[in-house]
Amino acid sequence: DTGVSQDPRHKITKRGQNVTFRCDPISEHNRLYWYRQTLGQGPEFLTYFQNEAQLEKSRLLSDRFSAERPKGSFSTLEIQRTEQGDSAMYLCASTPGVSTDTQYFGPGTRLTVL
Amino acid sequence: LAKTTQPISMDSYEGQEVNITCSHNNIATNDYITWYQQFPSQGPRFIIQGYKTKVTNEVASLFIPADRKSSTLSLPRVSLSDTAVYYCLVGVSLANQAGTALIFGKGTTLSVSS
């Protein structure tokens, strides 16, 4: 148990609907990352927060994707007008407040778009 | 970007030592080499990290030659529960020198049989 939690674990939605996922990082971890993983591929970096500041978002897949971390604790990832190609595992990871590659991942949210 | 290349798959038997080699010819001077393990429907789990020479922890060893253009993850006496995907990766510094995004490849699928 890494301590990073994600909710929900599974989400099934119809094309065109909006979905929101939540990530709770390890307590006192300042940095939070979102990744997407499709079948047979490694995780793909999406965006990153240092406390409440979103410092990197250029790799979000489209303007339908957005993320927030309003109080520097939990984070949400929203996908608007979902498409079948959005079906994937969405992973969250956190690290302490120093530059490190050791990211602690949550269990992920599996999204299925019908 | 430092790209990594590793075998797509490997097979082993219980009790054997497994060595997975990864090449990273364009590794940057300040990049660390990190290995993660991932089971189906779970987030990646940190195994080991190193910069040069040899690093050993309770689960694995990491061998890095002087030129750092490759690395070898060594798993002693594998068991069935070591069946997983193993990712070799180097970090990519994000803007503002404030964090590191992990660039995952497809990983090596290790299958351990009895």
CSV table of C-alpha atoms in Angstrom, one decimal:
chain,number,residue,atom,x,y,z
A,1,ASP,CA,0.0,0.0,0.0
A,2,THR,CA,1.7,3.1,-1.3
A,3,GLY,CA,-0.7,5.5,0.4
A,4,VAL,CA,-1.9,7.3,-2.8
A,5,SER,CA,-5.6,6.7,-3.2
A,6,GLN,CA,-7.8,7.2,-6.3
A,7,ASP,CA,-11.5,7.4,-6.7
A,8,PRO,CA,-13.3,5.8,-8.4
A,9,ARG,CA,-11.4,2.7,-9.2
A,10,HIS,CA,-13.6,2.0,-12.2
A,11,LYS,CA,-15.8,4.4,-14.3
A,12,ILE,CA,-18.0,3.5,-17.2
A,13,THR,CA,-19.5,6.3,-19.1
A,14,LYS,CA,-21.2,7.0,-22.4
A,15,ARG,CA,-19.5,9.0,-25.1
A,16,GLY,CA,-20.0,12.7,-24.7
A,17,GLN,CA,-20.4,12.7,-21.0
A,18,ASN,CA,-18.0,14.5,-18.6
A,19,VAL,CA,-16.1,12.5,-16.0
A,20,THR,CA,-14.0,13.6,-13.0
A,21,PHE,CA,-11.5,11.5,-11.1
A,22,ARG,CA,-10.0,12.2,-7.7
A,23,CYS,CA,-6.5,11.6,-6.3
A,24,ASP,CA,-5.4,11.9,-2.7
A,25,PRO,CA,-1.6,11.9,-2.5
A,26,ILE,CA,0.5,10.7,0.4
A,27,SER,CA,0.2,13.2,3.2
A,28,GLU,CA,2.7,16.0,3.0
A,29,HIS,CA,3.7,15.2,-0.5
A,30,ASN,CA,3.9,18.5,-2.3
A,31,ARG,CA,4.2,17.2,-5.8
A,32,LEU,CA,1.4,15.4,-7.7
A,33,TYR,CA,1.4,13.9,-11.2
A,34,TRP,CA,-1.2,12.6,-13.5
A,35,TYR,CA,-0.5,9.8,-16.1
A,36,ARG,CA,-2.6,8.0,-18.6
A,37,GLN,CA,-1.9,4.3,-19.5
A,38,THR,CA,-3.5,2.5,-22.4
A,39,LEU,CA,-3.4,-1.2,-22.9
A,40,GLY,CA,0.1,-2.6,-23.6
A,41,GLN,CA,1.8,0.8,-23.1
A,42,GLY,CA,3.7,2.4,-20.3
A,43,PRO,CA,2.2,5.3,-18.4
A,44,GLU,CA,2.2,8.6,-20.3
A,45,PHE,CA,2.8,11.8,-18.4
A,46,LEU,CA,-0.1,14.4,-18.5
A,47,THR,CA,0.4,17.1,-15.9
A,48,TYR,CA,2.1,18.0,-12.7
A,49,PHE,CA,1.4,20.1,-9.6
A,50,GLN,CA,3.7,21.7,-7.0
A,51,ASN,CA,1.3,22.3,-4.1
A,52,GLU,CA,-1.6,24.1,-5.7
A,53,ALA,CA,0.3,25.4,-8.7
A,54,GLN,CA,0.0,23.5,-12.0
A,55,LEU,CA,3.5,23.9,-13.3
A,56,GLU,CA,3.3,21.7,-16.4
A,57,LYS,CA,0.2,21.1,-18.5
A,58,SER,CA,1.4,21.2,-22.0
A,59,ARG,CA,1.2,17.5,-22.3
A,60,LEU,CA,-2.5,17.2,-21.5
A,61,LEU,CA,-4.0,15.4,-24.4
A,62,SER,CA,-6.5,18.1,-25.5
A,63,ASP,CA,-8.4,21.0,-24.2
A,64,ARG,CA,-11.1,18.5,-23.0
A,65,PHE,CA,-8.7,17.5,-20.2
A,66,SER,CA,-8.2,19.7,-17.2
A,67,ALA,CA,-6.8,19.2,-13.7
A,68,GLU,CA,-7.0,21.1,-10.4
A,69,ARG,CA,-5.4,20.9,-7.0
A,70,PRO,CA,-7.2,23.8,-5.2
A,71,LYS,CA,-5.8,23.5,-1.7
A,72,GLY,CA,-2.6,21.7,-2.5
A,73,SER,CA,-3.8,18.4,-1.2
A,74,PHE,CA,-6.1,16.3,-3.3
A,75,SER,CA,-6.4,16.7,-7.1
A,76,THR,CA,-9.1,16.2,-9.7
A,77,LEU,CA,-8.7,15.3,-13.3
A,78,GLU,CA,-11.7,16.1,-15.5
A,79,ILE,CA,-12.4,14.9,-19.0
A,80,GLN,CA,-15.2,16.7,-20.9
A,81,ARG,CA,-17.2,15.3,-23.8
A,82,THR,CA,-15.5,11.9,-23.5
A,83,GLU,CA,-14.6,9.9,-26.5
A,84,GLN,CA,-14.0,6.2,-26.9
A,85,GLY,CA,-10.3,6.9,-27.3
A,86,ASP,CA,-10.2,8.3,-23.8
A,87,SER,CA,-10.7,4.7,-22.5
A,88,ALA,CA,-7.6,4.0,-20.4
A,89,MET,CA,-6.2,3.8,-16.9
A,90,TYR,CA,-5.6,7.1,-15.3
A,91,LEU,CA,-2.8,7.1,-12.7
A,92,CYS,CA,-1.9,9.6,-10.0
A,93,ALA,CA,1.5,9.7,-8.3
A,94,SER,CA,3.1,11.9,-5.6
A,95,THR,CA,6.5,12.7,-4.3
A,96,PRO,CA,7.9,14.6,-1.4
A,97,GLY,CA,9.0,18.2,-1.8
A,98,VAL,CA,12.4,17.6,-3.2
A,99,SER,CA,13.4,16.8,-6.7
A,100,THR,CA,13.3,13.0,-7.0
A,101,ASP,CA,12.4,10.4,-9.5
A,102,THR,CA,10.8,8.2,-6.8
A,103,GLN,CA,7.2,8.6,-7.5
A,104,TYR,CA,4.6,6.7,-5.5
A,105,PHE,CA,1.7,5.7,-7.7
A,106,GLY,CA,-1.9,5.1,-6.8
A,107,PRO,CA,-4.0,2.1,-8.0
A,108,GLY,CA,-5.5,4.1,-10.9
A,109,THR,CA,-8.9,4.8,-12.2
A,110,ARG,CA,-10.0,2.6,-15.1
A,111,LEU,CA,-12.2,4.6,-17.6
A,112,THR,CA,-14.3,2.8,-20.2
A,113,VAL,CA,-16.1,5.0,-22.7
A,114,LEU,CA,-19.0,3.3,-24.5
B,1,LEU,CA,14.8,13.2,-24.3
B,2,ALA,CA,16.6,10.2,-22.9
B,3,LYS,CA,15.0,7.2,-24.5
B,4,THR,CA,15.3,3.7,-23.1
B,5,THR,CA,15.3,0.3,-24.9
B,6,GLN,CA,14.7,-2.9,-23.2
B,7,PRO,CA,13.5,-6.4,-24.3
B,8,ILE,CA,9.8,-6.8,-24.8
B,9,SER,CA,9.6,-10.0,-22.8
B,10,MET,CA,11.6,-12.5,-20.8
B,11,ASP,CA,10.8,-16.0,-19.4
B,12,SER,CA,12.2,-17.6,-16.3
B,13,TYR,CA,11.7,-20.3,-13.8
B,14,GLU,CA,11.3,-20.1,-10.1
B,15,GLY,CA,14.5,-19.8,-8.2
B,16,GLN,CA,16.5,-18.5,-11.1
B,17,GLU,CA,18.3,-15.1,-11.2
B,18,VAL,CA,16.9,-12.8,-13.8
B,19,ASN,CA,18.8,-10.0,-15.4
B,20,ILE,CA,17.0,-7.3,-17.5
B,21,THR,CA,19.3,-5.0,-19.5
B,22,CYS,CA,18.2,-1.5,-20.6
B,23,SER,CA,20.0,0.8,-22.9
B,24,HIS,CA,19.8,4.6,-22.6
B,25,ASN,CA,22.4,6.0,-25.0
B,26,ASN,CA,21.3,9.6,-24.6
B,27,ILE,CA,21.2,9.8,-20.8
B,28,ALA,CA,21.9,13.3,-19.4
B,29,THR,CA,24.6,14.0,-16.9
B,30,ASN,CA,22.2,14.6,-14.1
B,31,ASP,CA,19.7,11.8,-14.9
B,32,TYR,CA,19.1,9.0,-12.5
B,33,ILE,CA,18.1,5.5,-13.7
B,34,THR,CA,15.0,4.1,-12.1
B,35,TRP,CA,13.2,0.8,-12.4
B,36,TYR,CA,9.5,0.3,-11.6
B,37,GLN,CA,7.5,-2.9,-11.4
B,38,GLN,CA,3.8,-3.1,-12.4
B,39,PHE,CA,1.2,-5.8,-11.9
B,40,PRO,CA,-2.0,-5.8,-13.9
B,41,SER,CA,-4.6,-3.2,-12.8
B,42,GLN,CA,-2.2,-1.6,-10.4
B,43,GLY,CA,0.0,1.5,-10.5
B,44,PRO,CA,3.8,1.1,-11.0
B,45,ARG,CA,5.8,0.4,-7.9
B,46,PHE,CA,9.4,1.7,-7.4
B,47,ILE,CA,12.0,-1.0,-7.2
B,48,ILE,CA,15.4,0.6,-7.3
B,49,GLN,CA,17.3,3.7,-8.5
B,50,GLY,CA,20.9,4.4,-9.2
B,51,TYR,CA,23.3,6.9,-10.8
B,52,LYS,CA,26.4,4.8,-11.3
B,53,THR,CA,28.2,1.6,-10.3
B,54,LYS,CA,26.1,-0.8,-8.3
B,55,VAL,CA,23.1,-0.3,-6.0
B,56,THR,CA,21.5,-3.1,-4.0
B,57,ASN,CA,18.4,-3.2,-1.8
B,58,GLU,CA,16.2,-5.9,-0.3
B,59,VAL,CA,14.6,-6.8,-3.6
B,60,ALA,CA,17.1,-6.2,-6.4
B,61,SER,CA,20.4,-5.0,-7.6
B,62,LEU,CA,21.2,-2.4,-10.3
B,63,PHE,CA,24.4,-2.5,-12.2
B,64,ILE,CA,25.4,0.6,-14.1
B,65,PRO,CA,28.7,0.7,-16.2
B,66,ALA,CA,31.0,3.8,-16.2
B,67,ASP,CA,29.6,5.2,-19.4
B,68,ARG,CA,26.0,5.0,-18.0
B,69,LYS,CA,24.6,4.1,-21.4
B,70,SER,CA,23.0,1.0,-20.1
B,71,SER,CA,21.9,-0.6,-16.9
B,72,THR,CA,21.0,-4.1,-15.7
B,73,LEU,CA,18.3,-4.9,-13.2
B,74,SER,CA,19.1,-8.2,-11.4
B,75,LEU,CA,16.3,-10.1,-9.5
B,76,PRO,CA,17.8,-12.9,-7.4
B,77,ARG,CA,15.8,-16.2,-7.1
B,78,VAL,CA,12.6,-15.1,-8.7
B,79,SER,CA,9.2,-16.5,-7.7
B,80,LEU,CA,5.9,-16.7,-9.4
B,81,SER,CA,4.9,-13.4,-7.8
B,82,ASP,CA,7.6,-11.6,-9.7
B,83,THR,CA,5.6,-12.0,-12.9
B,84,ALA,CA,5.0,-8.4,-13.9
B,85,VAL,CA,6.1,-5.7,-16.3
B,86,TYR,CA,9.4,-4.0,-15.5
B,87,TYR,CA,10.1,-0.5,-16.7
B,88,CYS,CA,13.5,1.1,-17.0
B,89,LEU,CA,13.4,4.8,-17.2
B,90,VAL,CA,15.3,8.0,-16.8
B,91,GLY,CA,13.8,11.3,-15.6
B,92,VAL,CA,13.0,14.3,-17.8
B,93,SER,CA,13.4,17.6,-16.0
B,94,LEU,CA,10.3,19.7,-16.2
B,95,ALA,CA,10.3,23.4,-16.6
B,96,ASN,CA,11.3,25.5,-13.6
B,97,GLN,CA,13.7,22.9,-12.4
B,98,ALA,CA,11.0,21.9,-10.0
B,99,GLY,CA,10.2,18.4,-10.9
B,100,THR,CA,10.7,15.4,-13.0
B,101,ALA,CA,8.3,13.7,-15.4
B,102,LEU,CA,8.9,10.0,-15.9
B,103,ILE,CA,9.1,8.8,-19.5
B,104,PHE,CA,7.9,5.2,-19.6
B,105,GLY,CA,8.5,2.8,-22.6
B,106,LYS,CA,6.6,-0.4,-23.1
B,107,GLY,CA,8.6,-2.2,-20.4
B,108,THR,CA,9.7,-5.8,-20.2
B,109,THR,CA,7.1,-8.4,-19.4
B,110,LEU,CA,8.7,-11.0,-17.2
B,111,SER,CA,6.9,-14.4,-16.9
B,112,VAL,CA,8.0,-16.7,-14.2
B,113,SER,CA,7.0,-20.4,-14.4
B,114,SER,CA,7.2,-23.2,-11.8
